[in-house]
Amino acid sequence: MKLTVVGCGDAFGSGGRLQTCFHVAAPEEEFLIDCGATSLIGMQHLGLDPERVSSIFISHLHGDHFSGLVWWMIHAHHVTRRTRALTITGPAGTEERFVTAAEALFPGSATVKRRFDLRFIEYTHGKAIEVGGVRVTPYEVCHPSGAPPYALRIETGGKTVSFSGDTEWVENLVEAANGANLFIAECFGYDKPLGYHMTWREIEKQLDRLGAKRVLLTHMNTEMLANRDEVRDPRVLVAEDGMVIDI
Ligand SMILES: [Zn+2]
Ligand SMILES: [Zn+2]
């Protein structure tokens, strides 16, 4: 299984990084974890084919994590003329938020008759969803975004990738990350405590309890980026756009 960092930036363009999007190529499936506004740009830059993606798992309903669906759908309709079904999983209200965003930016684009089945599935805390050969279990976290936010534990082909989504430290992260081959952790700040986001100093303290084999730090603000050389734990990687990780 191969994970490609399409975008590991925050909502503010810190470090010139693209917004959150991870592409996973598993033996039988290709899928995305989050789809920030710049996801299609990043995929085109990296030569990743949107047509091969069969599902998109959204952590929470902030624009830097889900609004790329708007451009994704117009590309699927007008450019690739997609016929393959697409499943999107997300918090309660994901479909309505997508329709609102799409109609604001490209009127008519959400109601157009598509050539492919578009299916939305909503999360319930702790309840696993099977999509194709992928099993995703959502765990509620703490990050106000107009709908419940989630960490995701994604299992396929005997491997596990977990993602914190955006959140301050919550105990549910331990269950989401435990034993994972890779835990992608939002690390917005370096050492100054922040509401609704984590810092490197907090994550560092929890590494043993999280129990993931490797941890990938993402969603870093300018202060965290300036201090990234202070991350020296051998289990921890600092994300870069375009980075590829074998899992
Ligand atoms: Zn974010
Ligand atoms: Zn957010």
Coordinates of C-alpha atoms and ligand atoms in Angstrom, one line a residue:
M1 CA 0.0 0.0 0.0
K2 CA 1.3 3.4 -0.9
L3 CA 0.3 6.8 0.5
T4 CA 1.0 10.0 -1.3
V5 CA 0.8 13.3 0.4
V6 CA -1.1 15.4 -2.1
G7 CA -1.4 18.3 0.3
C8 CA -0.3 18.7 3.9
G9 CA -1.0 22.4 4.4
D10 CA -3.3 24.3 6.8
A11 CA -6.2 26.5 5.9
F12 CA -3.9 29.5 5.6
G13 CA -1.4 28.5 2.9
S14 CA 1.4 28.2 5.5
G15 CA 4.7 27.3 3.8
G16 CA 3.1 27.4 0.4
R17 CA 1.6 23.9 0.9
L18 CA -1.6 22.6 -0.7
Q19 CA -4.6 21.9 1.5
T20 CA -5.2 18.6 3.1
C21 CA -5.5 15.5 0.8
F22 CA -3.8 12.1 1.0
H23 CA -4.0 9.6 -1.8
V24 CA -3.8 5.9 -0.9
A25 CA -3.2 3.2 -3.5
A26 CA -4.1 -0.2 -2.0
P27 CA -4.0 -3.5 -3.9
E28 CA -7.7 -3.3 -4.9
E29 CA -8.7 0.3 -4.3
E30 CA -7.5 3.9 -4.7
F31 CA -9.0 6.4 -2.3
L32 CA -8.5 9.8 -0.9
I33 CA -8.4 10.9 2.7
D34 CA -9.8 14.5 2.8
C35 CA -10.2 16.7 -0.3
G36 CA -9.2 20.3 0.3
A37 CA -9.7 23.0 -2.3
T38 CA -6.4 22.3 -4.1
S39 CA -6.7 18.5 -4.3
L40 CA -7.2 18.3 -8.0
I41 CA -4.3 20.6 -8.6
G42 CA -2.0 18.5 -6.4
M43 CA -3.1 15.2 -8.1
Q44 CA -2.6 16.6 -11.6
H45 CA 0.9 17.8 -10.5
L46 CA 1.8 14.3 -9.1
G47 CA 0.3 12.4 -12.1
L48 CA -2.4 10.7 -10.0
D49 CA -5.5 9.8 -11.9
P50 CA -8.8 10.9 -10.3
E51 CA -10.6 8.3 -12.4
R52 CA -9.0 5.5 -10.5
V53 CA -10.3 6.8 -7.1
S54 CA -13.4 5.0 -6.0
S55 CA -14.0 6.6 -2.6
I56 CA -13.2 9.8 -0.6
F57 CA -13.2 9.8 3.2
I58 CA -13.8 13.2 4.7
S59 CA -12.8 14.0 8.3
H60 CA -14.7 17.2 8.9
L61 CA -16.6 19.9 7.1
H62 CA -14.0 22.8 6.9
G63 CA -13.2 24.1 3.5
D64 CA -9.6 23.0 3.6
H65 CA -10.7 19.4 4.0
F66 CA -13.9 19.0 1.8
S67 CA -14.3 21.9 -0.6
G68 CA -12.1 20.2 -3.3
L69 CA -15.2 18.0 -4.0
V70 CA -16.6 21.0 -5.9
W71 CA -13.8 20.9 -8.5
W72 CA -13.6 17.1 -8.4
M73 CA -17.2 16.9 -9.6
I74 CA -16.9 19.4 -12.4
H75 CA -13.7 17.6 -13.6
A76 CA -15.5 14.2 -13.4
H77 CA -18.4 15.5 -15.4
H78 CA -16.8 17.7 -18.0
V79 CA -13.3 16.4 -18.5
T80 CA -13.2 12.7 -17.8
R81 CA -16.9 12.1 -18.3
R82 CA -16.8 9.7 -15.4
T83 CA -19.0 6.6 -15.4
R84 CA -17.5 4.8 -12.4
A85 CA -19.4 5.1 -9.1
L86 CA -17.9 7.3 -6.4
T87 CA -18.6 7.0 -2.6
I88 CA -18.0 9.8 -0.2
T89 CA -18.1 9.2 3.5
G90 CA -18.3 12.1 5.9
P91 CA -20.0 13.7 8.9
A92 CA -23.8 14.2 9.0
G93 CA -24.7 16.8 6.5
T94 CA -21.8 16.3 4.1
E95 CA -24.0 16.1 1.0
E96 CA -25.9 19.3 1.9
R97 CA -22.6 21.2 2.6
F98 CA -21.2 19.9 -0.7
V99 CA -24.3 21.1 -2.6
T100 CA -24.2 24.5 -0.9
A101 CA -20.5 25.0 -1.8
A102 CA -20.9 23.7 -5.4
E103 CA -24.0 25.8 -6.1
A104 CA -22.2 28.9 -4.7
L105 CA -19.1 28.4 -6.9
F106 CA -20.5 26.8 -10.0
P107 CA -24.3 27.2 -10.1
G108 CA -26.0 24.2 -11.5
S109 CA -23.0 21.9 -10.9
A110 CA -24.6 20.1 -8.0
T111 CA -27.9 19.3 -9.7
V112 CA -26.6 18.3 -13.2
K113 CA -27.5 14.8 -14.3
R114 CA -24.3 12.8 -13.8
R115 CA -23.2 9.7 -15.7
F116 CA -22.0 8.1 -12.5
D117 CA -23.6 7.1 -9.2
L118 CA -22.6 9.4 -6.4
R119 CA -23.3 8.0 -3.0
F120 CA -22.8 9.8 0.4
I121 CA -22.5 7.8 3.7
E122 CA -22.6 9.5 7.1
Y123 CA -20.5 8.6 10.1
T124 CA -21.7 7.3 13.5
H125 CA -19.0 7.4 16.2
G126 CA -17.3 4.0 16.6
K127 CA -19.3 2.3 13.8
A128 CA -17.3 0.8 11.0
I129 CA -18.4 1.4 7.4
E130 CA -17.3 -1.0 4.6
V131 CA -16.6 0.7 1.2
G132 CA -15.3 -1.6 -1.5
G133 CA -12.5 -3.4 0.2
V134 CA -11.9 -0.6 2.7
R135 CA -13.2 -0.4 6.3
V136 CA -13.3 3.0 7.9
T137 CA -14.2 3.6 11.6
P138 CA -14.8 7.2 12.7
Y139 CA -14.1 8.5 16.2
E140 CA -15.4 11.8 17.3
V141 CA -12.8 14.5 18.0
C142 CA -13.0 18.2 19.1
H143 CA -12.9 20.8 16.4
P144 CA -16.0 23.0 15.8
S145 CA -16.9 22.9 12.1
G146 CA -20.7 23.0 11.9
A147 CA -21.0 19.2 12.0
P148 CA -19.3 16.5 14.2
P149 CA -15.6 16.2 13.3
Y150 CA -13.9 12.8 13.2
A151 CA -10.6 10.9 13.4
L152 CA -10.6 8.0 10.9
R153 CA -9.2 4.5 11.3
I154 CA -8.9 3.1 7.8
E155 CA -8.1 -0.6 7.3
T156 CA -7.5 -2.5 4.0
G157 CA -5.4 -5.3 2.8
G158 CA -4.2 -6.1 6.4
K159 CA -2.8 -2.5 6.8
T160 CA -4.1 0.4 8.9
V161 CA -3.8 4.1 8.3
S162 CA -5.3 6.4 10.9
F163 CA -5.9 10.2 10.6
S164 CA -6.6 12.6 13.4
G165 CA -8.5 15.0 11.2
D166 CA -8.2 18.5 12.8
T167 CA -8.6 18.4 16.6
E168 CA -7.2 19.3 19.9
W169 CA -6.0 16.3 22.0
V170 CA -8.8 13.9 22.8
E171 CA -8.6 10.4 24.2
N172 CA -10.4 8.9 21.2
L173 CA -7.2 9.4 19.2
V174 CA -5.7 6.5 21.1
E175 CA -8.3 4.1 19.9
A176 CA -8.1 5.5 16.4
A177 CA -4.3 5.2 16.2
N178 CA -3.5 2.1 18.2
G179 CA -1.4 -0.4 16.3
A180 CA -1.8 1.5 13.0
N181 CA 1.0 1.2 10.5
L182 CA 0.8 5.0 10.0
F183 CA -1.0 7.6 12.1
I184 CA -1.3 10.9 10.3
A185 CA -1.5 13.6 13.1
E186 CA -2.5 17.2 12.7
C187 CA 0.3 19.2 14.3
F188 CA -0.8 22.8 13.8
G189 CA 1.4 24.3 16.4
Y190 CA 4.8 23.8 17.9
D191 CA 4.7 24.4 21.7
K192 CA 2.2 27.2 22.5
P193 CA -1.1 25.5 23.5
L194 CA -3.9 26.1 21.0
G195 CA -7.6 25.5 21.1
Y196 CA -9.1 22.9 18.7
H197 CA -5.6 21.9 17.3
M198 CA -2.6 20.0 18.6
T199 CA 1.0 21.0 19.1
W200 CA 4.2 18.9 18.6
R201 CA 4.9 19.1 22.3
E202 CA 1.5 17.5 23.1
I203 CA 1.8 14.8 20.4
E204 CA 5.4 14.0 21.5
K205 CA 4.1 13.3 25.0
Q206 CA 1.4 10.9 23.7
L207 CA 3.5 8.9 21.2
D208 CA 3.8 5.8 23.4
R209 CA 0.1 5.8 24.2
L210 CA -0.9 6.3 20.6
G211 CA 1.0 3.1 19.8
A212 CA 1.2 3.7 16.0
K213 CA 4.3 2.2 14.2
R214 CA 4.9 5.5 12.4
V215 CA 3.5 9.0 12.8
L216 CA 3.2 11.6 10.0
L217 CA 2.9 15.2 11.1
T218 CA 0.7 17.4 8.9
H219 CA -1.4 20.7 8.8
M220 CA 1.5 22.7 10.3
N221 CA 1.4 26.5 10.9
T222 CA 4.4 28.7 10.2
E223 CA 5.8 28.4 13.7
M224 CA 5.7 24.6 13.6
L225 CA 7.3 24.6 10.1
A226 CA 10.1 26.8 11.4
N227 CA 10.7 24.3 14.2
R228 CA 10.4 21.1 12.3
D229 CA 14.0 20.2 12.8
E230 CA 13.2 19.8 16.5
V231 CA 11.3 16.6 15.7
R232 CA 13.8 13.9 16.3
D233 CA 11.8 10.8 17.4
P234 CA 12.6 8.0 14.9
R235 CA 8.9 7.0 14.6
V236 CA 7.9 10.5 13.4
L237 CA 8.0 11.9 9.9
V238 CA 7.2 15.5 8.9
A239 CA 5.0 15.6 5.8
E240 CA 5.9 17.4 2.6
D241 CA 3.6 17.8 -0.4
G242 CA 4.5 15.0 -2.9
M243 CA 6.0 12.7 -0.2
V244 CA 5.3 9.0 -0.9
I245 CA 5.2 6.5 2.0
D246 CA 5.2 2.7 1.6
I247 CA 2.9 1.2 4.2
Ligands
ZN1 ZN -7.8 22.2 8.5
ZN2 ZN -10.6 22.2 10.4

